[in-house]
Coordinates of N, CA and C and ligand atoms in Angstrom, one line a residue:
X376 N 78.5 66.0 239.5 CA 79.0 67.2 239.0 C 79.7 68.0 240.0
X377 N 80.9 68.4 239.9 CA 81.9 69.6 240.7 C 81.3 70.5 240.4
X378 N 82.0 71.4 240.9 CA 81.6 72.9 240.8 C 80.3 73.4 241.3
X379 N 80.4 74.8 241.6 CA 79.1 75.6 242.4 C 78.2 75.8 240.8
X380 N 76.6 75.5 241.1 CA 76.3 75.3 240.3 C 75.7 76.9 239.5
X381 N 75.3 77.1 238.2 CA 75.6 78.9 237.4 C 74.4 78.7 238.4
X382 N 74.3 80.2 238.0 CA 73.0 81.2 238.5 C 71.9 80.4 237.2
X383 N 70.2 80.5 238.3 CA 69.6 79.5 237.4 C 69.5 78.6 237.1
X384 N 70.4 77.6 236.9 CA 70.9 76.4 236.8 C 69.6 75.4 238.0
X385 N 68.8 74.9 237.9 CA 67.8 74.1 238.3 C 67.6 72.7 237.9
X386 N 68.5 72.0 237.6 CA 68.7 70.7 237.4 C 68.1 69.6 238.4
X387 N 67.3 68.6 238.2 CA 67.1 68.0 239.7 C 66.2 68.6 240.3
X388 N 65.5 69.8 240.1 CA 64.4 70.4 240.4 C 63.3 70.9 239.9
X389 N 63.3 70.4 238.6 CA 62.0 70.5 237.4 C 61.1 69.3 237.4
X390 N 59.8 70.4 236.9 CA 58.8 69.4 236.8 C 58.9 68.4 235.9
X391 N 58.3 67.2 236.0 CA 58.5 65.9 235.1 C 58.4 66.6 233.9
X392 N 59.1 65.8 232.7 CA 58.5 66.1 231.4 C 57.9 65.7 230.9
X393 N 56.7 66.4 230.2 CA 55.8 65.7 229.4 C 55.5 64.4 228.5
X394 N 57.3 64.5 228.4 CA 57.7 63.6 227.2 C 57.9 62.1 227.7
X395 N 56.7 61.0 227.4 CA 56.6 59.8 227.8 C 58.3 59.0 227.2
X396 N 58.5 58.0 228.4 CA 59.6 57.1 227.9 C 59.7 56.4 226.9
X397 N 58.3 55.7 226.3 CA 58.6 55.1 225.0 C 58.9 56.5 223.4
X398 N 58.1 57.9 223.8 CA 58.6 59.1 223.1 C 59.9 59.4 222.9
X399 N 60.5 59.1 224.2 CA 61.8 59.4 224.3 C 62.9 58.3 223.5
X400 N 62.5 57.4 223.9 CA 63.2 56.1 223.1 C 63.2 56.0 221.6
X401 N 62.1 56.7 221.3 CA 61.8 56.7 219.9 C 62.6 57.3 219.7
X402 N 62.7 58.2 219.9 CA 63.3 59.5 219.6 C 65.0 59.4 219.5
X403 N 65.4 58.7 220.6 CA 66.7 58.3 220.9 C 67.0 57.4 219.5
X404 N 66.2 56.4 219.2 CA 67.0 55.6 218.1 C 66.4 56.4 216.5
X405 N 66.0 57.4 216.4 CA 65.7 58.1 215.5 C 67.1 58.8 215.3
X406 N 67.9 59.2 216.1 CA 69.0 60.0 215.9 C 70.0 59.3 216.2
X407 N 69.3 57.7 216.1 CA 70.7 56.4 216.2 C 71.6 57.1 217.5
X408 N 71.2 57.6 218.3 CA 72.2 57.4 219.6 C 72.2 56.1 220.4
X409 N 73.7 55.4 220.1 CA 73.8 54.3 220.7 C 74.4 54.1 222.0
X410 N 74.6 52.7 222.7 CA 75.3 52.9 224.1 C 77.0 53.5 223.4
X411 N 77.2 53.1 222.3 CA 78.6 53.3 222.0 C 78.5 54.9 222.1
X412 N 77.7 55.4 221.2 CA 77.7 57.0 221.6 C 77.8 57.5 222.9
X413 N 77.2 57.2 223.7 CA 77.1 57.4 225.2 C 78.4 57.0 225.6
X414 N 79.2 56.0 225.1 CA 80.7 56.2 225.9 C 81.3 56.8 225.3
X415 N 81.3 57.3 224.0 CA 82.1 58.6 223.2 C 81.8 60.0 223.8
X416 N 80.3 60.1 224.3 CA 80.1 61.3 224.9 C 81.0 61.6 226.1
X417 N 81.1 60.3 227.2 CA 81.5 60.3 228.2 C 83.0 61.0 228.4
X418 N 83.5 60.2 227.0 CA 85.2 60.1 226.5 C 85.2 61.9 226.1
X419 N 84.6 62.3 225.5 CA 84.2 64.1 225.3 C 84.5 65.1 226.5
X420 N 83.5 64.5 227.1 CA 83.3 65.7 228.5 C 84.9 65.3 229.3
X421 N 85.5 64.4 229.4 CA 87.1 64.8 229.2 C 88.1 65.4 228.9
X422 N 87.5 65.3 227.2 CA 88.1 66.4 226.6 C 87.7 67.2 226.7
X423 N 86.5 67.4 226.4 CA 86.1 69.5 227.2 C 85.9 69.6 228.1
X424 N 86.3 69.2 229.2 CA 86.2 69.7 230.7 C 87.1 70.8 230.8
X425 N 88.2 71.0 230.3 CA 88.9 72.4 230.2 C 88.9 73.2 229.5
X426 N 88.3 72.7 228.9 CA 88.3 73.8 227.1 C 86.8 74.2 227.4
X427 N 85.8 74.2 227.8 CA 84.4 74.6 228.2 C 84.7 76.5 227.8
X428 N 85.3 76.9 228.7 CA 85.3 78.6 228.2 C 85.9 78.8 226.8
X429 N 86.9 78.1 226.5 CA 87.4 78.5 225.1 C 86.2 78.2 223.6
X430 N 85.2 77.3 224.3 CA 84.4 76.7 223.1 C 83.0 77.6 223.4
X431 N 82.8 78.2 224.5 CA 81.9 79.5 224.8 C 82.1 81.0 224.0
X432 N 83.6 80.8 224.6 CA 84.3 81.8 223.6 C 84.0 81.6 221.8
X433 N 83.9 80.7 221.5 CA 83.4 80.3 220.1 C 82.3 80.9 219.6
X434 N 81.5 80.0 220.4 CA 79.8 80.4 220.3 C 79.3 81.5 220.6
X435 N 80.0 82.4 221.6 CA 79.8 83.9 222.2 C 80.1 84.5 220.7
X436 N 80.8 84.7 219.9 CA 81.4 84.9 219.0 C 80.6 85.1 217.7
X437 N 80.4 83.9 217.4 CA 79.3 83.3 216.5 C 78.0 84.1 216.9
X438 N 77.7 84.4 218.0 CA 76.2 85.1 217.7 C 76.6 87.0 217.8
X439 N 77.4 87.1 218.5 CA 77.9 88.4 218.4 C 78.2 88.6 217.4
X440 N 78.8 87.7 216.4 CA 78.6 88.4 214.9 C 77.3 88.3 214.2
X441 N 76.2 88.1 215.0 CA 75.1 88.2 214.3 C 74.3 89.1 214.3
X442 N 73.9 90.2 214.2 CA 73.1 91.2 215.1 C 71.6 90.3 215.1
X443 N 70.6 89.2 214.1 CA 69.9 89.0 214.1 C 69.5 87.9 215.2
X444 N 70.8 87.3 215.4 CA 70.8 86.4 216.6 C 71.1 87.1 217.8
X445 N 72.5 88.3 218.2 CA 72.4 89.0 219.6 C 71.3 89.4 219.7
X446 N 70.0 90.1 218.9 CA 68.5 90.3 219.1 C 68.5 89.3 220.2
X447 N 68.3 88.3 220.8 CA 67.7 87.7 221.6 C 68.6 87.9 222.5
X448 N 69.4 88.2 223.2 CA 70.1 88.6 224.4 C 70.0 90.3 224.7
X449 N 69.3 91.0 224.0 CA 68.8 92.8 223.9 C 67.4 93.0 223.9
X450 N 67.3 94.5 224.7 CA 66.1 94.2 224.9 C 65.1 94.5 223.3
X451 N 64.2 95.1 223.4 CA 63.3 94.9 222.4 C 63.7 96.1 221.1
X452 N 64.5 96.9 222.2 CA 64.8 98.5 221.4 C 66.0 98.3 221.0
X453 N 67.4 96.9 221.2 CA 68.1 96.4 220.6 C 69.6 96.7 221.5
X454 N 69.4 97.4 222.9 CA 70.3 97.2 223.9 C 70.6 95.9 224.4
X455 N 71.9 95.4 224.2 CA 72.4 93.8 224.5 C 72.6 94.2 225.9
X456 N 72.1 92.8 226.6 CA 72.3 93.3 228.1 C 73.1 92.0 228.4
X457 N 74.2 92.7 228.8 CA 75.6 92.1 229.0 C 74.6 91.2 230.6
X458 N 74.5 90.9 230.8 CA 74.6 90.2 232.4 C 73.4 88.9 232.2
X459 N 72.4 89.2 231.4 CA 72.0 88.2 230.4 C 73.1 87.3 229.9
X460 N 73.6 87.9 229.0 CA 74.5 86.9 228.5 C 75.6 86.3 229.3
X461 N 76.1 86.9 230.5 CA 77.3 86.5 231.3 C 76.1 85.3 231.7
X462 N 74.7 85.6 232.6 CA 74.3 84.5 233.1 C 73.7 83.3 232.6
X463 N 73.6 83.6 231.1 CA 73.1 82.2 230.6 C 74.1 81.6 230.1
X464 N 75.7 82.5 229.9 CA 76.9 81.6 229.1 C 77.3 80.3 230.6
X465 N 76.6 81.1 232.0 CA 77.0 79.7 233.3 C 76.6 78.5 232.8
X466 N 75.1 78.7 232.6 CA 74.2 77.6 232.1 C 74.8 76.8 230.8
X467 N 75.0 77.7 230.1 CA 75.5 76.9 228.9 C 76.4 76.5 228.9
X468 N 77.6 76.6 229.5 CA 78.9 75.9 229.9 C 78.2 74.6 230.9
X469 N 77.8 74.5 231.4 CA 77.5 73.9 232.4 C 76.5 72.4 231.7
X470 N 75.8 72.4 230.5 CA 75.2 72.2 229.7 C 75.8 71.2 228.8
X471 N 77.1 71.8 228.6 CA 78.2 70.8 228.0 C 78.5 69.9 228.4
X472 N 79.1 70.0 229.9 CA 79.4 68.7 230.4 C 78.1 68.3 231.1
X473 N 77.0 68.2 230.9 CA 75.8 67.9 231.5 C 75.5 66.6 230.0
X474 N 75.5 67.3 229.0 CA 75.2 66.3 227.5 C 76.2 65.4 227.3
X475 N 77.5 65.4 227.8 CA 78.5 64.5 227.7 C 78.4 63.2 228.9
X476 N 78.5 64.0 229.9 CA 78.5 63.0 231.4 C 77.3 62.6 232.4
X477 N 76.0 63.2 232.2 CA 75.2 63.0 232.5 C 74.4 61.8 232.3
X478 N 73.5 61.1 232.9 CA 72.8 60.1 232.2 C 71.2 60.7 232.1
X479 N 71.3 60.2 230.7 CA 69.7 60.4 230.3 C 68.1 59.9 230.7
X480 N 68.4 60.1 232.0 CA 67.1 59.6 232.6 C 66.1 60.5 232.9
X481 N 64.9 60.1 233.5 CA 64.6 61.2 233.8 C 64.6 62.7 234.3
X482 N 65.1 62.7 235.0 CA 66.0 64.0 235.7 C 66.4 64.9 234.7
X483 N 66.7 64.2 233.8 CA 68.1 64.7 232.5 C 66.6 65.4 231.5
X484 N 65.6 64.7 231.2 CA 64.7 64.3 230.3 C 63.8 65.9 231.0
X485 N 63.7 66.1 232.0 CA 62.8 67.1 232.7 C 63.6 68.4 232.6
X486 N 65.2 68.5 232.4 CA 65.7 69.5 232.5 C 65.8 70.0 231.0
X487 N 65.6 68.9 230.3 CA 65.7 69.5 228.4 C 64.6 70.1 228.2
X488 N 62.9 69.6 228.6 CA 61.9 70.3 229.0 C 62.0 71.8 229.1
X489 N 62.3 72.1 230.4 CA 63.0 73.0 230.7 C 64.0 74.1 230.3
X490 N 65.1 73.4 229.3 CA 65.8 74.3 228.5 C 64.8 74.6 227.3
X491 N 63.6 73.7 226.9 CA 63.1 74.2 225.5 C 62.0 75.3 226.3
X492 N 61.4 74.9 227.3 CA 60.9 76.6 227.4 C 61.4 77.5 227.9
X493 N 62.8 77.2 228.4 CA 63.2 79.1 228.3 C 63.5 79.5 227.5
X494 N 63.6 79.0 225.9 CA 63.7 79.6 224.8 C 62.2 80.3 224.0
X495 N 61.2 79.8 224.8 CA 60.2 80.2 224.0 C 59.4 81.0 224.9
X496 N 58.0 81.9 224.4 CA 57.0 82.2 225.1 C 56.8 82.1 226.8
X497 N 56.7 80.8 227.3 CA 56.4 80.2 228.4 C 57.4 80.7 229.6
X498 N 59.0 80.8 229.0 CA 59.8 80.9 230.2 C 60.7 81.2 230.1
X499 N 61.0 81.9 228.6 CA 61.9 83.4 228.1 C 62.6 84.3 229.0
X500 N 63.6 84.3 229.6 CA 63.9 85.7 230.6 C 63.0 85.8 231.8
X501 N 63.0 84.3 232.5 CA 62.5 84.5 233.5 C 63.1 84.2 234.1
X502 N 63.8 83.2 234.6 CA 65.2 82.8 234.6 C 66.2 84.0 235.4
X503 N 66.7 84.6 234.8 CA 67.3 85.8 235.3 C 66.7 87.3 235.3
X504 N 65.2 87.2 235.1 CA 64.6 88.1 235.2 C 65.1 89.6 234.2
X505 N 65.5 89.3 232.8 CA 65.7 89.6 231.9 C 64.9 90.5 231.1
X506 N 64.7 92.2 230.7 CA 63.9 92.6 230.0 C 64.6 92.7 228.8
X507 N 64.6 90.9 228.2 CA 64.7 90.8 227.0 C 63.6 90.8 225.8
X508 N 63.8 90.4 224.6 CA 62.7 89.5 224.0 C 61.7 88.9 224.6
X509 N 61.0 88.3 224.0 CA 60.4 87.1 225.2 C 60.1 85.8 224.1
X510 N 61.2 85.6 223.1 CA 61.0 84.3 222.5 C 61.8 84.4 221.5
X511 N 62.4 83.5 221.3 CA 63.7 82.6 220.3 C 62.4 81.8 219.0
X512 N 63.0 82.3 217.7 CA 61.9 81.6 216.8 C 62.7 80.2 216.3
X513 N 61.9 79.6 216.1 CA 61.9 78.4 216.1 C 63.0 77.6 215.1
X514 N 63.0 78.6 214.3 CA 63.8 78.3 213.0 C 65.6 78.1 212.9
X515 N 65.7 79.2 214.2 CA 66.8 79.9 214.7 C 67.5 78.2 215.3
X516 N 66.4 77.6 215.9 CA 66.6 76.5 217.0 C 67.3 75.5 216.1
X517 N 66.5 75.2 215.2 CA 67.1 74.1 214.3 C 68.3 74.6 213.5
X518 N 68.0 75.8 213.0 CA 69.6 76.3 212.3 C 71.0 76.7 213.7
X519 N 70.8 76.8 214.4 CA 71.7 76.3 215.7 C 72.7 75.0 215.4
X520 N 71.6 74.1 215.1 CA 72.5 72.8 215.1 C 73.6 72.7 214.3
X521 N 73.7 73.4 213.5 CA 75.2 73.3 212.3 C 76.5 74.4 213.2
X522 N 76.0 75.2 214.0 CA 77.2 75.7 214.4 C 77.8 74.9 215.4
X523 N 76.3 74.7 216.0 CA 77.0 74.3 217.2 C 77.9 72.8 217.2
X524 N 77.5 72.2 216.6 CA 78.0 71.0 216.3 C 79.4 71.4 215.4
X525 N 79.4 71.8 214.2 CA 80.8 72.2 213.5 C 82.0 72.6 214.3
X526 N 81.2 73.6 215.2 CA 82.5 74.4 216.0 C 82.9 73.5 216.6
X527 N 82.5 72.5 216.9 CA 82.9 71.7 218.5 C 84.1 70.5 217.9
X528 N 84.2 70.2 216.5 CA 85.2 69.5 216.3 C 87.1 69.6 216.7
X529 N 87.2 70.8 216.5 CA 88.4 71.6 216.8 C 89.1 71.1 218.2
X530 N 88.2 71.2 218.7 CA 88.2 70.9 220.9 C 88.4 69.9 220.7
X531 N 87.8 69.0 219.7 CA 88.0 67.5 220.0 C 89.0 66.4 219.8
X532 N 89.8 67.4 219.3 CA 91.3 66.9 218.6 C 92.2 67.3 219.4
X533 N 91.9 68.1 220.6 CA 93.2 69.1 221.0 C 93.7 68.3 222.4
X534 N 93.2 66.3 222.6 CA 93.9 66.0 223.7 C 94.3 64.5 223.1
X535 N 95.2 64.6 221.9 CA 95.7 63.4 221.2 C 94.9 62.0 220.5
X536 N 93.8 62.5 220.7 CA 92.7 61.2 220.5 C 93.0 60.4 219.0
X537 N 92.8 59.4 218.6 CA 93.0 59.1 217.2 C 92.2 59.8 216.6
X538 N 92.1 59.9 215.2 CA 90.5 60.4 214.0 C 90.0 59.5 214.2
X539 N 89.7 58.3 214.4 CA 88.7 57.7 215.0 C 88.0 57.5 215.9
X540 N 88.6 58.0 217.2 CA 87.9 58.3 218.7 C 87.5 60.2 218.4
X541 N 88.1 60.6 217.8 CA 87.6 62.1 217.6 C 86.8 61.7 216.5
X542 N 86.5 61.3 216.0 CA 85.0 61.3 214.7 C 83.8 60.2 215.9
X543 N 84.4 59.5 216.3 CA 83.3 58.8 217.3 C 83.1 60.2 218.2
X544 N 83.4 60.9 218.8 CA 82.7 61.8 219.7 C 82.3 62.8 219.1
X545 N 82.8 63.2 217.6 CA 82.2 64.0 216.9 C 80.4 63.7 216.7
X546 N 80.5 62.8 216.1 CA 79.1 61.7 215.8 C 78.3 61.5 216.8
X547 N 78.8 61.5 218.1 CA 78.3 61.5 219.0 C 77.3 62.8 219.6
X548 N 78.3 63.8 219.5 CA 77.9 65.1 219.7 C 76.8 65.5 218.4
X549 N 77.2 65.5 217.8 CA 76.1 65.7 216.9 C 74.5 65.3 217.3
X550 N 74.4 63.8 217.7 CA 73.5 63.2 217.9 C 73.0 63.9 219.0
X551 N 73.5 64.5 220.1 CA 72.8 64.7 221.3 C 72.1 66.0 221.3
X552 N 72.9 67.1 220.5 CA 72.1 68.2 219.8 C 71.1 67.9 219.5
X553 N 71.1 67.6 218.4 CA 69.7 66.8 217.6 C 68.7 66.5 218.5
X554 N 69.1 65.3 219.3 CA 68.2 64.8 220.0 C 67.1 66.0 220.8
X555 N 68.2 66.5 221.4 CA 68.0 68.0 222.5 C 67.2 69.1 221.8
X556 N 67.5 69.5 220.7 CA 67.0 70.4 219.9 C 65.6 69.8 219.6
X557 N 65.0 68.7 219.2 CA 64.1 68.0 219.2 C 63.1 67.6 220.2
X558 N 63.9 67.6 221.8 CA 62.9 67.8 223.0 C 62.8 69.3 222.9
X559 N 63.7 70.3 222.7 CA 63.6 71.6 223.3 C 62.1 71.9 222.6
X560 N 62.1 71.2 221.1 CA 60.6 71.8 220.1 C 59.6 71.8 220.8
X561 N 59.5 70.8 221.8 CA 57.8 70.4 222.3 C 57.2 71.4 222.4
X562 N 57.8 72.7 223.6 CA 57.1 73.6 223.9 C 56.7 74.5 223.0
X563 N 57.3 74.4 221.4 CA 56.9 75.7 220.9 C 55.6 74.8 220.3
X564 N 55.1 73.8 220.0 CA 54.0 73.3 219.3 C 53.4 71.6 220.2
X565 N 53.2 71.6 221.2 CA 52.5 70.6 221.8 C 51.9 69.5 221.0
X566 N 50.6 70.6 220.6 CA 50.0 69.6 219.7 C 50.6 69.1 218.8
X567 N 51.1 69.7 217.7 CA 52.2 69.4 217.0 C 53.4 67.9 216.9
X568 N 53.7 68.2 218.1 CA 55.2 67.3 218.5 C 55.1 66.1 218.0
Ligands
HEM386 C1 69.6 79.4 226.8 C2 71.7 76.0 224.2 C3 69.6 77.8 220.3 C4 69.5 82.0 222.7 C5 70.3 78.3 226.5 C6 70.9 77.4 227.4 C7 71.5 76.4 226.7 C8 71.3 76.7 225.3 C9 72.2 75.2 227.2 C10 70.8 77.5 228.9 C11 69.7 76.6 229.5 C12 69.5 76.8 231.0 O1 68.9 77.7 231.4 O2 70.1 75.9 231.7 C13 71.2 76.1 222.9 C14 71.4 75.2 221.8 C15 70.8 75.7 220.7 C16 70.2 77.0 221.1 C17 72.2 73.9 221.9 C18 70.5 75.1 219.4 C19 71.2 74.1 218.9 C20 69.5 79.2 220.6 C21 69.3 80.2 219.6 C22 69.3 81.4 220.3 C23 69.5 81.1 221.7 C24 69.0 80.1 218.1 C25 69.2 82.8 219.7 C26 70.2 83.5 219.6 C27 69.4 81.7 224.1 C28 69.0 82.5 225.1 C29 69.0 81.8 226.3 C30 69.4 80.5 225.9 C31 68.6 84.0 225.0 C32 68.5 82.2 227.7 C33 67.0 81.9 227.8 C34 66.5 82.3 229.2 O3 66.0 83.4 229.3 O4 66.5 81.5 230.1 N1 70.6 77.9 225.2 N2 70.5 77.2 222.5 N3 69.6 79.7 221.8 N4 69.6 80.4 224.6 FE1 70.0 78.8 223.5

Protein backbone atom coordinates (compact mmCIF):
# COMPACT_ATOMS: atom_id res chain seq x y z
CA UNK A 1 0.00 0.00 0.00
CA UNK A 2 1.28 3.84 -0.99
CA UNK A 3 0.39 6.43 0.78
CA UNK A 4 0.93 7.72 4.55
CA UNK A 5 -1.22 5.74 6.36
CA UNK A 6 -5.07 7.73 7.97
CA UNK A 7 -4.97 8.61 11.49
CA UNK A 8 -5.78 5.26 13.42
CA UNK A 9 -5.44 3.10 10.75
CA UNK A 10 -3.60 -0.03 12.66
CA UNK A 11 -3.39 -2.65 10.09
CA UNK A 12 -0.63 -5.18 10.75
CA UNK A 13 -0.85 -4.48 14.33
CA UNK A 14 -4.02 -6.16 15.79
CA UNK A 15 -4.50 -8.82 17.81
CA UNK A 16 -5.19 -12.23 16.16
CA UNK A 17 -8.85 -12.83 15.42
CA UNK A 18 -10.86 -14.97 17.05
CA UNK A 19 -12.21 -16.17 14.03
CA UNK A 20 -10.61 -19.80 13.33
CA UNK A 21 -9.44 -20.55 9.49
CA UNK A 22 -11.78 -23.25 8.78
CA UNK A 23 -14.76 -20.33 10.25
CA UNK A 24 -13.43 -18.17 7.89
CA UNK A 25 -13.42 -20.49 4.88
CA UNK A 26 -16.78 -21.36 5.69
CA UNK A 27 -17.73 -18.29 5.57
CA UNK A 28 -15.88 -17.26 2.39
CA UNK A 29 -17.73 -20.03 0.31
CA UNK A 30 -21.06 -19.11 2.01
CA UNK A 31 -20.90 -15.68 0.09
CA UNK A 32 -19.46 -17.86 -2.92
CA UNK A 33 -16.31 -15.53 -3.02
CA UNK A 34 -14.24 -17.09 -5.58
CA UNK A 35 -10.52 -16.87 -6.75
CA UNK A 36 -12.30 -15.20 -9.89
CA UNK A 37 -13.77 -12.66 -7.42
CA UNK A 38 -10.50 -11.96 -6.02
CA UNK A 39 -9.16 -10.98 -9.43
CA UNK A 40 -12.31 -8.83 -10.12
CA UNK A 41 -11.67 -7.19 -6.80
CA UNK A 42 -8.02 -6.71 -7.77
CA UNK A 43 -9.34 -5.31 -11.41
CA UNK A 44 -11.65 -2.70 -8.94
CA UNK A 45 -9.17 -1.20 -6.72
CA UNK A 46 -7.89 0.10 -10.24
CA UNK A 47 -10.71 1.44 -10.92
CA UNK A 48 -11.20 3.16 -7.61
CA UNK A 49 -7.90 4.03 -6.85
CA UNK A 50 -8.85 7.56 -7.99
CA UNK A 51 -12.34 7.91 -7.54
CA UNK A 52 -11.85 6.81 -3.62
CA UNK A 53 -12.84 10.59 -2.54
CA UNK A 54 -15.66 10.92 -5.01
CA UNK A 55 -17.28 7.53 -3.67
CA UNK A 56 -16.73 8.94 0.04
CA UNK A 57 -18.27 11.87 -1.14
CA UNK A 58 -21.29 9.47 -1.82
CA UNK A 59 -21.47 7.74 1.26
CA UNK A 60 -20.68 11.06 3.35
CA UNK A 61 -23.81 12.07 1.70
CA UNK A 62 -25.92 9.17 2.20
CA UNK A 63 -25.58 9.40 5.99
CA UNK A 64 -25.68 13.09 6.28
CA UNK A 65 -28.95 12.73 4.90
CA UNK A 66 -29.85 10.72 7.67
CA UNK A 67 -30.09 12.42 10.96
CA UNK A 68 -30.68 8.71 12.41
CA UNK A 69 -27.53 7.45 11.00
CA UNK A 70 -25.26 11.03 11.52
CA UNK A 71 -26.45 10.10 15.35
CA UNK A 72 -23.39 8.00 15.36
CA UNK A 73 -20.77 10.53 14.36
CA UNK A 74 -22.56 13.25 17.33
CA UNK A 75 -22.27 13.31 20.51
CA UNK A 76 -25.07 11.93 22.67
CA UNK A 77 -26.93 15.57 22.81
CA UNK A 78 -26.78 15.33 18.89
CA UNK A 79 -23.68 17.78 18.07
CA UNK A 80 -21.92 16.10 14.87
CA UNK A 81 -18.30 16.28 15.49
CA UNK A 82 -16.84 17.12 12.27
CA UNK A 83 -13.18 15.77 12.98
CA UNK A 84 -14.69 12.33 13.86
CA UNK A 85 -15.97 12.12 10.70
CA UNK A 86 -12.93 13.73 8.71
CA UNK A 87 -10.94 10.90 10.77
CA UNK A 88 -12.72 7.88 10.16
CA UNK A 89 -13.62 9.00 6.31
CA UNK A 90 -9.15 8.37 6.23
CA UNK A 91 -9.95 4.86 7.39
CA UNK A 92 -12.69 4.40 5.26
CA UNK A 93 -11.06 5.38 2.12
CA UNK A 94 -8.29 3.51 2.89
CA UNK A 95 -10.59 0.40 3.49
CA UNK A 96 -11.59 0.41 -0.11
CA UNK A 97 -8.55 -0.26 -1.56
CA UNK A 98 -7.58 -2.56 1.41
CA UNK A 99 -11.08 -4.95 0.29
CA UNK A 100 -9.97 -4.78 -3.33
CA UNK A 101 -6.06 -5.30 -3.20
CA UNK A 102 -5.34 -6.75 -0.08
CA UNK A 103 -5.04 -10.45 0.51
CA UNK A 104 -7.25 -12.12 2.89
CA UNK A 105 -5.07 -13.64 5.24
CA UNK A 106 -4.58 -13.42 8.43
CA UNK A 107 -3.37 -9.93 8.96
CA UNK A 108 -6.46 -8.92 6.80
CA UNK A 109 -8.79 -11.47 8.98
CA UNK A 110 -7.43 -9.53 12.41
CA UNK A 111 -8.04 -6.09 11.06
CA UNK A 112 -11.93 -6.92 10.10
CA UNK A 113 -11.96 -8.09 13.89
CA UNK A 114 -11.01 -4.87 14.56
CA UNK A 115 -13.18 -2.84 12.28
CA UNK A 116 -16.31 -4.85 13.94
CA UNK A 117 -15.35 -3.57 17.37
CA UNK A 118 -15.00 -0.19 16.73
CA UNK A 119 -18.41 -0.18 15.78
CA UNK A 120 -19.65 -1.64 18.87
CA UNK A 121 -19.52 -1.29 22.78
CA UNK A 122 -15.89 -2.64 23.10
CA UNK A 123 -13.96 -0.01 20.90
CA UNK A 124 -16.50 2.77 19.75
CA UNK A 125 -14.63 6.20 19.65
CA UNK A 126 -11.66 5.11 20.96
CA UNK A 127 -9.79 5.21 18.06
CA UNK A 128 -9.80 8.99 17.86
CA UNK A 129 -10.79 9.51 21.29
CA UNK A 130 -14.26 10.66 20.20
CA UNK A 131 -17.08 11.85 22.77
CA UNK A 132 -19.38 10.19 20.63
CA UNK A 133 -22.13 7.50 21.02
CA UNK A 134 -20.49 4.47 22.13
CA UNK A 135 -22.21 1.99 19.71
CA UNK A 136 -23.55 1.45 16.10
CA UNK A 137 -26.84 -1.02 16.43
CA UNK A 138 -26.56 -3.85 14.76
CA UNK A 139 -29.29 -3.54 12.50
CA UNK A 140 -27.90 -0.42 10.97
CA UNK A 141 -24.75 -2.87 10.03
CA UNK A 142 -26.57 -5.17 7.95
CA UNK A 143 -28.89 -2.46 6.42
CA UNK A 144 -25.45 -0.67 5.37
CA UNK A 145 -24.99 -3.35 2.86
CA UNK A 146 -27.47 -2.18 0.22
CA UNK A 147 -25.97 1.36 0.05
CA UNK A 148 -22.97 0.55 0.18
CA UNK A 149 -22.79 -1.84 -2.43
CA UNK A 150 -25.53 0.02 -4.91
CA UNK A 151 -23.62 3.23 -4.73
CA UNK A 152 -20.43 1.72 -5.79
CA UNK A 153 -21.71 0.55 -9.27
CA UNK A 154 -21.51 4.04 -10.88
CA UNK A 155 -17.45 4.19 -10.20
CA UNK A 156 -17.33 0.98 -11.75
CA UNK A 157 -18.17 1.93 -15.13
CA UNK A 158 -16.37 5.15 -15.31
CA UNK A 159 -12.83 3.46 -16.78
CA UNK A 160 -14.34 1.76 -20.02
CA UNK A 161 -14.65 -1.75 -18.64
CA UNK A 162 -17.15 -4.03 -20.55
CA UNK A 163 -20.80 -4.89 -18.53
CA UNK A 164 -19.27 -7.81 -18.06
CA UNK A 165 -15.98 -7.03 -16.23
CA UNK A 166 -18.16 -4.21 -14.44
CA UNK A 167 -20.88 -6.78 -13.23
CA UNK A 168 -17.90 -9.24 -12.41
CA UNK A 169 -16.52 -6.55 -9.98
CA UNK A 170 -19.87 -5.50 -9.16
CA UNK A 171 -20.58 -9.17 -7.73
CA UNK A 172 -17.46 -9.14 -6.47
CA UNK A 173 -17.86 -6.20 -4.26
CA UNK A 174 -20.86 -7.17 -3.11
CA UNK A 175 -19.50 -10.42 -1.79
CA UNK A 176 -16.74 -8.79 0.18
CA UNK A 177 -19.19 -6.54 2.15
CA UNK A 178 -21.18 -9.29 3.04
CA UNK A 179 -18.39 -11.24 3.96
CA UNK A 180 -16.99 -8.20 6.14
CA UNK A 181 -20.18 -7.25 7.57
CA UNK A 182 -20.49 -10.81 8.81
CA UNK A 183 -16.92 -10.84 10.59
CA UNK A 184 -17.56 -7.26 11.76
CA UNK A 185 -20.97 -9.19 13.72
CA UNK A 186 -18.74 -11.37 15.97
CA UNK A 187 -18.16 -8.72 18.38
CA UNK A 188 -21.72 -7.71 18.91
CA UNK A 189 -22.82 -11.50 19.88
CA UNK A 190 -19.79 -13.95 20.50
CA UNK A 191 -21.76 -16.49 21.76
CA UNK A 192 -24.05 -16.17 19.16
CA UNK A 193 -21.75 -16.01 15.94
C1 LIG B 1 -15.90 3.09 11.03
C2 LIG B 1 -17.23 0.70 7.08
C3 LIG B 1 -21.67 0.42 8.92
C4 LIG B 1 -20.55 4.36 11.41
C5 LIG B 1 -15.84 2.41 9.85
C6 LIG B 1 -14.64 2.09 9.13
C7 LIG B 1 -15.03 1.43 8.01
C8 LIG B 1 -16.46 1.32 8.03
C9 LIG B 1 -14.14 0.88 6.93
C10 LIG B 1 -13.23 2.46 9.55
C11 LIG B 1 -12.57 1.28 10.22
C12 LIG B 1 -11.21 1.63 10.80
O1 LIG B 1 -11.14 2.18 11.89
O2 LIG B 1 -10.19 1.35 10.12
C13 LIG B 1 -18.57 0.35 7.26
C14 LIG B 1 -19.31 -0.53 6.41
C15 LIG B 1 -20.55 -0.68 6.98
C16 LIG B 1 -20.58 0.19 8.13
C17 LIG B 1 -18.78 -1.20 5.15
C18 LIG B 1 -21.72 -1.56 6.59
C19 LIG B 1 -21.83 -2.17 5.40
C20 LIG B 1 -21.80 1.56 9.67
C21 LIG B 1 -23.05 2.14 10.13
C22 LIG B 1 -22.74 3.26 10.79
C23 LIG B 1 -21.28 3.38 10.79
C24 LIG B 1 -24.45 1.58 9.90
C25 LIG B 1 -23.68 4.25 11.41
C26 LIG B 1 -23.89 5.40 10.84
C27 LIG B 1 -19.20 4.28 11.65
C28 LIG B 1 -18.48 5.02 12.67
C29 LIG B 1 -17.14 4.62 12.58
C30 LIG B 1 -17.06 3.68 11.49
C31 LIG B 1 -19.07 6.02 13.66
C32 LIG B 1 -15.99 5.05 13.48
C33 LIG B 1 -15.86 4.01 14.59
C34 LIG B 1 -14.75 4.36 15.59
O3 LIG B 1 -15.05 5.09 16.56
O4 LIG B 1 -13.61 3.92 15.41
N1 LIG B 1 -16.93 1.93 9.16
N2 LIG B 1 -19.36 0.77 8.27
N3 LIG B 1 -20.76 2.34 10.09
N4 LIG B 1 -18.31 3.48 10.99
FE1 LIG B 1 -18.82 2.05 9.70
Amino acid sequence: MTAQAPAGYTYGSTPPSPVTPDEFEKLKATVLLTADDEEALRMAGDVLEDQVEDVLDVWYGFVAAHPHLVAYFATPDGAVLQDYLARVRGRFGRWILDSCRRPYDGEWLSYAHEIGLRHTFDKKNRTDDAPSVPHISLRYMVGFIYPITATMRPFLTKKGHSDEDVERMHQAWFKTVTLQVALWLRPYSPEKW
